[in-house]
Tab-separated table of C-alpha atoms in Angstrom:
chain	number	residue	atom	x	y	z
A	1	MET	CA	113.214	34.074	189.911
A	2	SER	CA	116.125	31.745	190.309
A	3	THR	CA	116.500	29.777	187.094
A	4	THR	CA	116.840	30.444	183.401
A	5	ARG	CA	113.622	28.501	182.738
A	6	GLU	CA	111.698	30.707	185.142
A	7	THR	CA	112.935	33.930	183.574
A	8	ARG	CA	111.525	32.809	180.244
A	9	SER	CA	108.017	32.055	181.402
A	10	GLY	CA	105.207	34.518	181.038
A	11	GLY	CA	104.703	34.875	177.275
A	12	GLU	CA	106.253	37.847	175.514
A	13	TRP	CA	107.534	39.643	178.621
A	14	LEU	CA	110.225	37.959	180.680
A	15	GLU	CA	109.214	37.770	184.345
A	16	SER	CA	112.711	38.671	185.537
A	17	TRP	CA	116.010	39.360	183.862
A	18	ASP	CA	119.467	39.999	185.320
A	19	PRO	CA	122.282	39.472	182.804
A	20	GLU	CA	124.855	40.311	185.491
A	21	ASN	CA	123.911	37.064	187.277
A	22	GLU	CA	125.819	34.383	185.373
A	23	GLU	CA	123.771	31.571	186.949
A	24	THR	CA	120.389	32.812	185.708
A	25	TRP	CA	121.400	34.706	182.558
A	26	ASP	CA	119.854	33.022	179.525
A	27	LYS	CA	122.794	33.379	177.153
A	28	PRO	CA	121.134	31.604	174.145
A	29	LEU	CA	118.142	33.956	174.356
A	30	ALA	CA	120.421	36.989	174.478
A	31	TRP	CA	122.405	35.928	171.415
A	32	ARG	CA	119.262	34.904	169.506
A	33	THR	CA	117.865	38.358	170.213
A	34	LEU	CA	121.087	39.909	168.951
A	35	TRP	CA	121.068	37.997	165.648
A	36	VAL	CA	117.375	38.514	164.876
A	37	THR	CA	117.457	42.231	165.668
A	38	THR	CA	120.739	42.621	163.765
A	39	PHE	CA	119.121	41.086	160.675
A	40	ALA	CA	116.244	43.539	161.073
A	41	LEU	CA	118.669	46.443	161.606
A	42	PHE	CA	120.618	45.467	158.479
A	43	LEU	CA	117.397	45.760	156.452
A	44	ALA	CA	116.551	49.026	158.203
A	45	PHE	CA	119.841	50.511	157.008
A	46	VAL	CA	119.153	49.153	153.529
A	47	ALA	CA	115.839	51.039	153.464
A	48	TRP	CA	117.470	54.161	154.936
A	49	PHE	CA	120.262	54.350	152.350
A	50	LEU	CA	118.435	52.986	149.321
A	51	PRO	CA	117.755	56.600	148.185
A	52	SER	CA	121.499	57.374	148.302
A	53	ALA	CA	122.112	54.540	145.802
A	54	LEU	CA	119.339	55.689	143.469
A	55	ILE	CA	119.476	59.502	143.639
A	56	PRO	CA	122.799	59.901	141.719
A	57	LYS	CA	121.157	57.988	138.832
A	58	LEU	CA	117.866	59.882	138.695
A	59	ASN	CA	119.000	62.381	136.047
A	60	PRO	CA	120.612	59.723	133.817
A	61	LEU	CA	117.263	57.891	134.077
A	62	GLY	CA	115.498	60.927	132.623
A	63	TYR	CA	114.776	63.257	135.543
A	64	SER	CA	116.120	66.825	135.376
A	65	PHE	CA	116.796	67.865	138.978
A	66	SER	CA	119.440	70.449	139.890
A	67	ALA	CA	122.507	69.571	141.966
A	68	ASN	CA	120.990	71.400	144.964
A	69	GLN	CA	117.711	69.494	144.610
A	70	LEU	CA	119.604	66.205	144.588
A	71	TYR	CA	121.667	67.195	147.644
A	72	TRP	CA	118.475	68.067	149.513
A	73	MET	CA	116.854	64.802	148.475
A	74	ALA	CA	119.867	62.814	149.658
A	75	ALA	CA	119.852	64.795	152.910
A	76	MET	CA	116.158	64.215	153.662
A	77	PRO	CA	116.507	60.621	155.026
A	78	GLY	CA	119.007	61.974	157.546
A	79	LEU	CA	116.625	64.675	158.726
A	80	SER	CA	113.733	62.253	159.094
A	81	ALA	CA	115.904	59.559	160.698
A	82	GLY	CA	116.925	61.977	163.422
A	83	LEU	CA	113.284	62.854	164.052
A	84	PHE	CA	112.190	59.213	164.000
A	85	ARG	CA	114.990	58.282	166.412
A	86	LEU	CA	113.574	60.711	168.938
A	87	VAL	CA	110.434	58.545	168.799
A	88	TRP	CA	112.122	55.128	168.678
A	89	MET	CA	114.426	55.938	171.612
A	90	VAL	CA	111.476	55.785	174.044
A	91	LEU	CA	109.831	52.677	172.567
A	92	PRO	CA	111.853	49.799	174.137
A	93	PRO	CA	110.386	50.176	177.659
A	94	LEU	CA	106.934	50.997	176.261
A	95	MET	CA	106.512	48.381	173.499
A	96	GLY	CA	109.158	45.802	174.278
A	97	THR	CA	111.637	44.306	171.836
A	98	ARG	CA	109.264	41.915	170.054
A	99	LYS	CA	106.535	44.375	169.061
A	100	MET	CA	108.981	47.145	168.240
A	101	VAL	CA	111.158	45.068	165.883
A	102	THR	CA	108.150	43.425	164.208
A	103	LEU	CA	106.367	46.713	163.523
A	104	THR	CA	109.522	48.453	162.337
A	105	SER	CA	110.311	45.689	159.824
A	106	LEU	CA	106.841	46.070	158.304
A	107	LEU	CA	107.099	49.865	158.121
A	108	LEU	CA	110.309	49.580	156.063
A	109	ILE	CA	108.287	48.185	153.174
A	110	PHE	CA	106.459	51.437	152.385
A	111	SER	CA	109.389	53.599	151.258
A	112	THR	CA	111.206	50.656	149.663
A	113	LEU	CA	108.167	49.805	147.554
A	114	GLY	CA	107.703	53.469	146.628
A	115	TRP	CA	111.250	53.858	145.300
A	116	GLY	CA	110.880	50.661	143.296
A	117	VAL	CA	107.787	52.060	141.608
A	118	ARG	CA	109.053	55.601	140.981
A	119	VAL	CA	112.437	54.825	139.380
A	120	GLN	CA	110.740	53.068	136.472
A	121	GLU	CA	109.462	56.240	134.779
A	122	PRO	CA	110.924	59.789	135.160
A	123	THR	CA	107.504	61.264	135.884
A	124	ALA	CA	107.357	61.594	139.685
A	125	PRO	CA	107.162	65.181	140.973
A	126	TYR	CA	109.968	66.375	143.197
A	127	TRP	CA	107.746	66.579	146.286
A	128	GLU	CA	106.754	62.915	145.971
A	129	LEU	CA	110.365	61.741	145.872
A	130	MET	CA	111.080	63.943	148.878
A	131	VAL	CA	108.235	62.206	150.746
A	132	LEU	CA	109.728	58.810	149.867
A	133	ALA	CA	113.135	60.041	151.035
A	134	PHE	CA	111.533	61.193	154.302
A	135	LEU	CA	109.866	57.790	154.877
A	136	ALA	CA	113.181	56.044	154.232
A	137	GLY	CA	114.337	57.651	157.468
A	138	ILE	CA	112.240	55.129	159.408
A	139	GLY	CA	115.098	52.712	158.740
A	140	GLY	CA	117.492	55.100	160.433
A	141	GLY	CA	115.074	55.743	163.286
A	142	ALA	CA	115.024	52.043	164.162
A	143	PHE	CA	118.607	52.224	165.434
A	144	SER	CA	117.632	54.234	168.523
A	145	GLY	CA	115.167	51.542	169.527
A	146	PHE	CA	117.038	48.393	168.552
A	147	MET	CA	120.351	49.204	170.229
A	148	PRO	CA	119.000	50.106	173.688
A	149	SER	CA	116.689	47.078	173.720
A	150	THR	CA	119.576	44.768	172.804
A	151	SER	CA	121.749	46.272	175.555
A	152	TYR	CA	119.191	45.075	178.128
A	153	PHE	CA	119.980	41.436	177.259
A	154	PHE	CA	123.771	41.507	177.904
A	155	PRO	CA	126.021	42.090	180.932
A	156	LYS	CA	128.203	45.188	180.875
A	157	SER	CA	131.310	43.096	180.256
A	158	LYS	CA	129.914	41.962	176.880
A	159	GLN	CA	127.987	45.025	175.773
A	160	GLY	CA	130.884	46.464	173.775
A	161	THR	CA	131.050	43.302	171.673
A	162	ALA	CA	127.280	42.820	171.419
A	163	LEU	CA	126.462	46.411	170.494
A	164	GLY	CA	129.476	46.643	168.195
A	165	LEU	CA	128.385	43.532	166.323
A	166	GLN	CA	124.793	44.693	166.015
A	167	ALA	CA	125.622	48.213	164.937
A	168	GLY	CA	128.507	47.178	162.694
A	169	LEU	CA	126.668	44.374	160.923
A	170	GLY	CA	123.604	46.596	160.695
A	171	ASN	CA	125.766	49.328	159.154
A	172	PHE	CA	126.754	46.836	156.449
A	173	GLY	CA	123.263	47.446	155.084
A	174	VAL	CA	124.574	50.788	153.809
A	175	SER	CA	127.409	49.293	151.777
A	176	ALA	CA	125.285	46.309	150.742
A	177	VAL	CA	122.603	48.417	149.092
A	178	GLN	CA	125.215	50.589	147.382
A	179	LEU	CA	127.369	47.641	146.291
A	180	LEU	CA	124.586	45.349	145.101
A	181	THR	CA	122.391	47.934	143.368
A	182	PRO	CA	124.539	48.028	140.184
A	183	TYR	CA	124.290	44.230	139.928
A	184	PHE	CA	120.598	43.914	140.754
A	185	ILE	CA	119.576	46.472	138.141
A	186	GLY	CA	121.366	44.546	135.404
A	187	PHE	CA	119.466	41.278	135.808
A	188	SER	CA	116.327	41.180	133.731
A	189	ALA	CA	115.484	37.806	135.309
A	190	LEU	CA	114.847	39.617	138.620
A	191	ALA	CA	112.446	42.078	137.017
A	192	PHE	CA	109.225	40.222	137.776
A	193	PHE	CA	107.439	43.555	138.064
A	194	GLY	CA	107.786	46.802	136.154
A	195	THR	CA	109.379	48.118	133.004
A	196	THR	CA	112.817	48.461	131.454
A	197	GLN	CA	114.747	51.742	131.686
A	198	SER	CA	117.541	53.062	129.486
A	199	ILE	CA	120.515	54.880	131.010
A	200	SER	CA	123.471	56.667	129.403
A	201	MET	CA	126.914	57.542	130.766
A	202	PRO	CA	129.569	59.805	129.158
A	203	GLY	CA	131.505	57.949	126.483
A	204	ALA	CA	129.347	54.835	126.682
A	205	ALA	CA	126.364	53.490	124.783
A	206	ALA	CA	122.945	53.468	126.411
A	207	GLN	CA	122.097	50.269	128.275
A	208	ASP	CA	118.905	48.674	129.505
A	209	VAL	CA	118.486	48.460	133.286
A	210	TRP	CA	115.793	47.506	135.787
A	211	TYR	CA	116.197	49.876	138.725
A	212	GLN	CA	113.097	48.570	140.478
A	213	ASN	CA	115.100	45.419	141.293
A	214	ALA	CA	117.256	47.452	143.692
A	215	ALA	CA	114.172	48.035	145.857
A	216	PHE	CA	111.820	45.111	145.301
A	217	ILE	CA	114.403	42.431	146.097
A	218	TRP	CA	114.568	43.531	149.755
A	219	ILE	CA	110.833	43.429	150.450
A	220	PRO	CA	110.511	39.634	150.994
A	221	LEU	CA	113.393	39.847	153.494
A	222	MET	CA	111.593	42.615	155.372
A	223	VAL	CA	108.511	40.406	155.631
A	224	LEU	CA	110.721	37.539	156.863
A	225	SER	CA	112.300	39.847	159.440
A	226	SER	CA	108.893	40.713	160.896
A	227	VAL	CA	107.965	37.022	161.120
A	228	LEU	CA	111.234	36.114	162.868
A	229	ALA	CA	110.852	38.975	165.323
A	230	TRP	CA	107.290	38.044	166.241
A	231	THR	CA	108.022	34.335	166.691
A	232	MET	CA	111.510	34.377	168.251
A	233	LEU	CA	111.911	37.484	170.397
A	234	LYS	CA	111.054	38.265	174.013
A	235	SER	CA	110.923	41.565	175.892
A	236	VAL	CA	112.865	42.556	179.014
A	237	PRO	CA	110.738	43.918	181.889
A	238	ILE	CA	112.325	47.352	182.034
A	239	LYS	CA	109.397	49.736	182.246
A	240	ALA	CA	109.473	53.530	182.211
A	241	ASN	CA	107.118	56.139	180.856
A	242	VAL	CA	108.315	58.913	178.570
A	243	ARG	CA	108.696	61.450	181.390
A	244	GLN	CA	110.821	59.094	183.479
A	245	GLN	CA	113.122	58.430	180.519
A	246	PHE	CA	113.878	62.136	180.179
A	247	ASP	CA	115.934	62.160	183.384
A	248	ILE	CA	119.014	61.488	181.242
A	249	PHE	CA	119.067	65.156	180.255
A	250	GLY	CA	120.060	66.220	183.738
A	251	ASN	CA	123.325	64.291	183.393
A	252	LYS	CA	126.332	66.215	182.040
A	253	ASP	CA	127.732	63.120	180.369
A	254	THR	CA	124.631	62.752	178.198
A	255	TRP	CA	125.553	65.972	176.422
A	256	LEU	CA	129.267	65.219	176.211
A	257	MET	CA	128.677	61.755	174.743
A	258	THR	CA	126.266	63.333	172.264
A	259	LEU	CA	129.079	65.560	171.009
A	260	LEU	CA	131.391	62.550	170.670
A	261	TYR	CA	128.829	60.456	168.804
A	262	ILE	CA	128.139	63.302	166.392
A	263	MET	CA	131.856	63.169	165.574
A	264	THR	CA	131.733	59.423	164.909
A	265	PHE	CA	128.327	58.276	163.655
A	266	GLY	CA	127.337	61.731	162.423
A	267	THR	CA	130.412	61.640	160.202
A	268	PHE	CA	129.773	58.052	159.093
A	269	SER	CA	126.110	58.545	158.213
A	270	GLY	CA	126.630	61.976	156.661
A	271	LEU	CA	129.428	60.836	154.383
A	272	ALA	CA	127.672	57.570	153.499
A	273	ALA	CA	124.595	59.461	152.280
A	274	GLN	CA	126.497	62.121	150.316
A	275	PHE	CA	129.633	60.226	149.205
A	276	GLY	CA	128.298	59.376	145.734
A	277	LEU	CA	126.971	62.860	144.976
A	278	LEU	CA	130.128	64.524	146.291
A	279	MET	CA	132.309	62.282	144.132
A	280	ALA	CA	130.163	62.923	141.056
A	281	ASN	CA	130.091	66.693	141.572
A	282	LEU	CA	133.827	66.982	142.237
A	283	TYR	CA	135.364	64.433	139.872
A	284	GLY	CA	132.503	63.077	137.758
A	285	ILE	CA	129.483	63.881	135.666
A	286	GLY	CA	128.307	66.648	138.016
A	287	ASN	CA	131.366	68.860	137.380
A	288	ALA	CA	130.688	71.111	134.370
A	289	ASP	CA	134.441	71.746	133.972
A	290	ILE	CA	134.945	68.028	133.369
A	291	VAL	CA	131.807	66.830	131.580
A	292	SER	CA	129.706	68.832	129.143
A	293	GLY	CA	126.117	67.844	128.380
A	294	THR	CA	124.032	64.982	129.708
A	295	GLY	CA	122.926	61.538	128.590
A	296	ALA	CA	124.051	60.446	125.140
A	297	GLU	CA	125.320	63.999	124.417
A	298	ALA	CA	127.757	64.063	127.338
A	299	GLN	CA	131.406	64.742	126.485
A	300	VAL	CA	134.533	64.620	128.642
A	301	LEU	CA	136.288	67.985	128.272
A	302	ILE	CA	139.740	66.910	129.510
A	303	ASP	CA	141.661	64.612	127.181
A	304	GLY	CA	142.762	61.355	128.752
A	305	TYR	CA	140.640	61.635	131.886
A	306	ALA	CA	138.455	58.630	132.711
A	307	VAL	CA	135.368	59.833	134.543
A	308	PRO	CA	134.889	57.555	137.595
A	309	ASP	CA	131.668	55.562	137.777
A	310	VAL	CA	130.345	56.470	141.211
A	311	VAL	CA	128.638	53.130	141.807
A	312	LYS	CA	131.988	51.338	141.660
A	313	TYR	CA	133.323	53.287	144.647
A	314	VAL	CA	130.437	54.553	146.751
A	315	PHE	CA	129.980	51.329	148.751
A	316	LEU	CA	133.612	51.257	149.908
A	317	GLY	CA	133.299	53.977	152.543
A	318	PRO	CA	130.351	52.457	154.423
A	319	LEU	CA	131.988	49.032	154.104
A	320	VAL	CA	135.190	50.262	155.754
A	321	GLY	CA	133.289	52.114	158.495
A	322	ALA	CA	130.999	49.199	159.314
A	323	GLY	CA	133.895	46.731	159.248
A	324	ALA	CA	135.890	48.875	161.668
A	325	ARG	CA	132.938	48.960	164.061
A	326	VAL	CA	132.695	45.158	164.071
A	327	LEU	CA	136.442	44.495	164.362
A	328	PHE	CA	137.185	47.042	167.075
A	329	ALA	CA	134.146	46.306	169.256
A	330	PRO	CA	135.780	43.309	171.054
A	331	LEU	CA	138.898	45.428	171.672
A	332	THR	CA	136.819	48.001	173.518
A	333	ASP	CA	135.654	45.295	175.939
A	334	ARG	CA	139.300	44.543	176.735
A	335	THR	CA	140.746	48.041	176.992
A	336	GLY	CA	137.724	50.276	177.549
A	337	GLY	CA	136.111	52.609	175.080
A	338	ALA	CA	137.704	55.954	175.946
A	339	VAL	CA	141.154	55.176	174.556
A	340	TRP	CA	139.689	54.151	171.200
A	341	THR	CA	137.488	57.245	171.073
A	342	LEU	CA	140.707	59.204	171.491
A	343	VAL	CA	142.297	57.280	168.604
A	344	SER	CA	139.189	57.912	166.524
A	345	GLY	CA	139.282	61.669	167.126
A	346	VAL	CA	142.979	62.045	166.323
A	347	GLY	CA	142.562	59.874	163.225
A	348	LEU	CA	139.646	61.988	162.012
A	349	ILE	CA	141.650	65.193	162.436
A	350	VAL	CA	144.487	63.825	160.306
A	351	SER	CA	142.331	62.161	157.628
A	352	ILE	CA	139.989	65.146	157.156
A	353	ALA	CA	142.982	67.480	156.880
A	354	PHE	CA	144.528	65.115	154.304
A	355	THR	CA	141.312	65.169	152.235
A	356	LEU	CA	140.815	68.958	152.286
A	357	PRO	CA	143.088	69.844	149.303
A	358	ALA	CA	141.329	67.268	147.124
A	359	LEU	CA	137.979	69.011	147.598
A	360	THR	CA	139.107	71.598	145.016
A	361	PRO	CA	139.773	69.547	141.848
A	362	ASP	CA	142.667	70.654	139.648
A	363	THR	CA	141.182	70.523	136.134
A	364	SER	CA	144.379	71.632	134.369
A	365	SER	CA	145.138	68.099	133.154
A	366	ALA	CA	143.993	64.504	133.316
A	367	ALA	CA	147.002	63.594	135.479
A	368	ALA	CA	146.199	66.331	137.992
A	369	LEU	CA	142.579	65.212	138.183
A	370	GLU	CA	143.572	61.593	138.710
A	371	ARG	CA	145.973	62.533	141.520
A	372	GLY	CA	143.271	64.609	143.144
A	373	PHE	CA	140.734	61.814	142.826
A	374	ASP	CA	143.114	59.302	144.423
A	375	GLN	CA	143.746	61.659	147.356
A	376	PHE	CA	140.015	62.286	147.713
A	377	LEU	CA	139.175	58.562	147.670
A	378	TRP	CA	141.881	57.447	150.118
A	379	GLY	CA	141.185	60.378	152.415
A	380	MET	CA	137.483	59.585	152.489
A	381	LEU	CA	138.140	55.914	153.252
A	382	ALA	CA	140.413	56.933	156.146
A	383	ILE	CA	137.645	59.165	157.513
A	384	PHE	CA	135.209	56.238	157.348
A	385	LEU	CA	137.746	53.988	159.111
A	386	PHE	CA	138.266	56.276	162.115
A	387	ALA	CA	134.563	57.125	162.317
A	388	GLY	CA	133.841	53.373	162.503
A	389	ILE	CA	136.353	52.899	165.317
A	390	GLY	CA	134.684	55.705	167.245
A	391	ASN	CA	131.240	54.232	166.631
A	392	ALA	CA	132.357	51.075	168.429
A	393	SER	CA	134.153	52.813	171.294
A	394	THR	CA	131.425	55.301	172.208
A	395	PHE	CA	128.881	52.494	172.496
A	396	LYS	CA	131.204	50.771	174.946
A	397	GLN	CA	131.559	53.965	176.961
A	398	MET	CA	127.851	54.640	177.471
A	399	PRO	CA	126.921	51.407	179.318
A	400	MET	CA	129.945	51.955	181.570
A	401	ILE	CA	129.125	55.581	182.390
A	402	PHE	CA	125.358	55.245	182.997
A	403	GLU	CA	123.143	52.792	184.894
A	404	LYS	CA	121.204	50.285	182.769
A	405	ARG	CA	117.982	52.135	181.973
A	406	GLN	CA	119.746	55.466	181.525
A	407	ALA	CA	122.387	53.856	179.334
A	408	GLY	CA	119.661	52.628	176.990
A	409	GLY	CA	118.132	56.091	176.867
A	410	VAL	CA	121.464	57.797	176.237
A	411	ILE	CA	122.284	55.329	173.465
A	412	GLY	CA	118.958	56.147	171.841
A	413	TRP	CA	119.333	59.900	172.307
A	414	THR	CA	122.911	60.190	171.020
A	415	ALA	CA	122.031	57.988	168.055
A	416	ALA	CA	119.044	60.211	167.301
A	417	ILE	CA	121.100	63.394	167.181
A	418	ALA	CA	123.933	61.807	165.178
A	419	ALA	CA	121.399	60.510	162.642
A	420	PHE	CA	120.957	64.096	161.475
A	421	GLY	CA	124.429	63.658	159.935
A	422	PRO	CA	123.186	63.114	156.350
A	423	PHE	CA	120.952	66.174	156.617
A	424	PHE	CA	123.544	68.543	158.058
A	425	PHE	CA	126.272	67.189	155.782
A	426	GLY	CA	124.066	67.838	152.743
A	427	ILE	CA	123.139	71.319	153.938
A	428	GLY	CA	126.735	72.115	154.882
A	429	VAL	CA	128.165	71.043	151.541
A	430	THR	CA	125.435	72.923	149.661
A	431	THR	CA	125.577	76.212	151.596
A	432	LEU	CA	129.187	76.409	152.804
A	433	GLY	CA	130.953	74.339	150.178
A	434	PRO	CA	132.924	71.132	150.836
A	435	THR	CA	136.178	72.829	151.863
A	436	THR	CA	134.683	75.061	154.568
A	437	PHE	CA	132.452	72.288	155.857
A	438	TYR	CA	135.356	69.842	156.180
A	439	ALA	CA	137.414	72.489	157.983
A	440	ILE	CA	134.601	72.766	160.536
A	441	GLY	CA	134.820	68.975	160.866
A	442	VAL	CA	138.499	69.260	161.845
A	443	ALA	CA	137.641	71.815	164.531
A	444	TRP	CA	134.823	69.610	165.868
A	445	ALA	CA	137.180	66.617	166.120
A	446	VAL	CA	139.756	68.712	167.994
A	447	MET	CA	137.062	69.689	170.514
A	448	CYS	CA	136.014	66.049	170.953
A	449	VAL	CA	139.595	64.877	171.495
A	450	ALA	CA	139.940	67.445	174.290
A	451	ILE	CA	136.649	66.309	175.896
A	452	THR	CA	137.606	62.631	175.677
A	453	TRP	CA	141.035	63.170	177.212
A	454	ARG	CA	139.895	65.360	180.091
A	455	ARG	CA	136.648	63.587	181.021
A	456	TYR	CA	137.181	59.917	180.107
A	457	ALA	CA	140.645	58.837	178.957
A	458	ARG	CA	143.365	60.409	181.117
A	459	LYS	CA	144.649	58.923	184.348
A	460	GLY	CA	142.381	60.068	187.144
A	461	ALA	CA	139.609	61.069	184.723
A	462	PRO	CA	136.219	61.806	186.387
A	463	LYS	CA	134.424	59.130	184.317
A	464	PRO	CA	136.969	56.531	183.121
A	465	SER	CA	135.331	54.299	180.545
């Protein structure tokens, strides 16, 4: 095929597609695909992290789960997302972009609707909420299908920007659901369905809320996303069966880039899912040395200490990480990804080490607690920042290291493994404790810096990217 018009004939599947050929590349189609799939990915991340916005409030709503039960519940979407990504990573060549994005947008509705129903009354058994948390992982699984399929539409010279924009703007779904939830639940006018709940915080009177709003408000947008995908998207004729796609595992760089993406997106997703619970259990209502009792009976044990309201802070980390991914993506197209992965690794070493002392709160006085909380908050935001930079740079590296079809597969695979971040972060914090787990994070980042320098970033590196 020799013209843009010809490449677009043939219904859903394009008859030919070569984005490296400037004369025939259909740039408007590529960018339309990017924006539609980014909108769908944004909603996928909303569905994935909706439980993280609701779980810290389950006990104040009337449930009586233990701290370990809540950590496990918050970790479950990460476990399922990693499993679902192993499925979604092979779908782009099999289903094509249009069918995959349409179906995924519809599947998001199930868990979102379930959470909206079950937060209204504190009667759901633990296993049922765990099932809903598992289904929320479909939103995380979508990433391993959406990103490779979008990469097919752009030339290598623009893939850093395109993938950075899609992933970064999609990641904003995390901060959006955590930022907007406190506002949505306060508007009775939005509560077209369901009942009113009453919630109590230490030192404050009970207030009426409508937690179902935090879930139900996204469902019409998910329906819209499926309609846009079905009517506006095409599919690139890159075909490969599942067995053919597994040839990526014979490439050494597949495994090395997996380690690097665990450092970046594994950190981002793990912290985003557990940030609120960690803050509450260290410096808030979950720390028995700070707050005694629950609900209306709760009392602050340390005079002068203002217990932080988690919902006022929890969105900041994902916002910083997603913003860094968007802003640094164009820079990776100019300078290459390896140098920024190096910056990301060094930054993570420093910021995690800075945060470590604050993981053991000093409860001797209100002033000591406030200093510790400030160090914890700023350290966590720095970790999110450098993880976001690395998220952008690694996705620039992969299309440069691998040929087109393999690059899509590696993007899907690395994203699948890194999506286990919320699960392993929850398990690590629960079993090892925050301090030990963060120390392991420093060691992992040191290893990744060494890999990046030797394999990708130094002068004369085997795979400069």
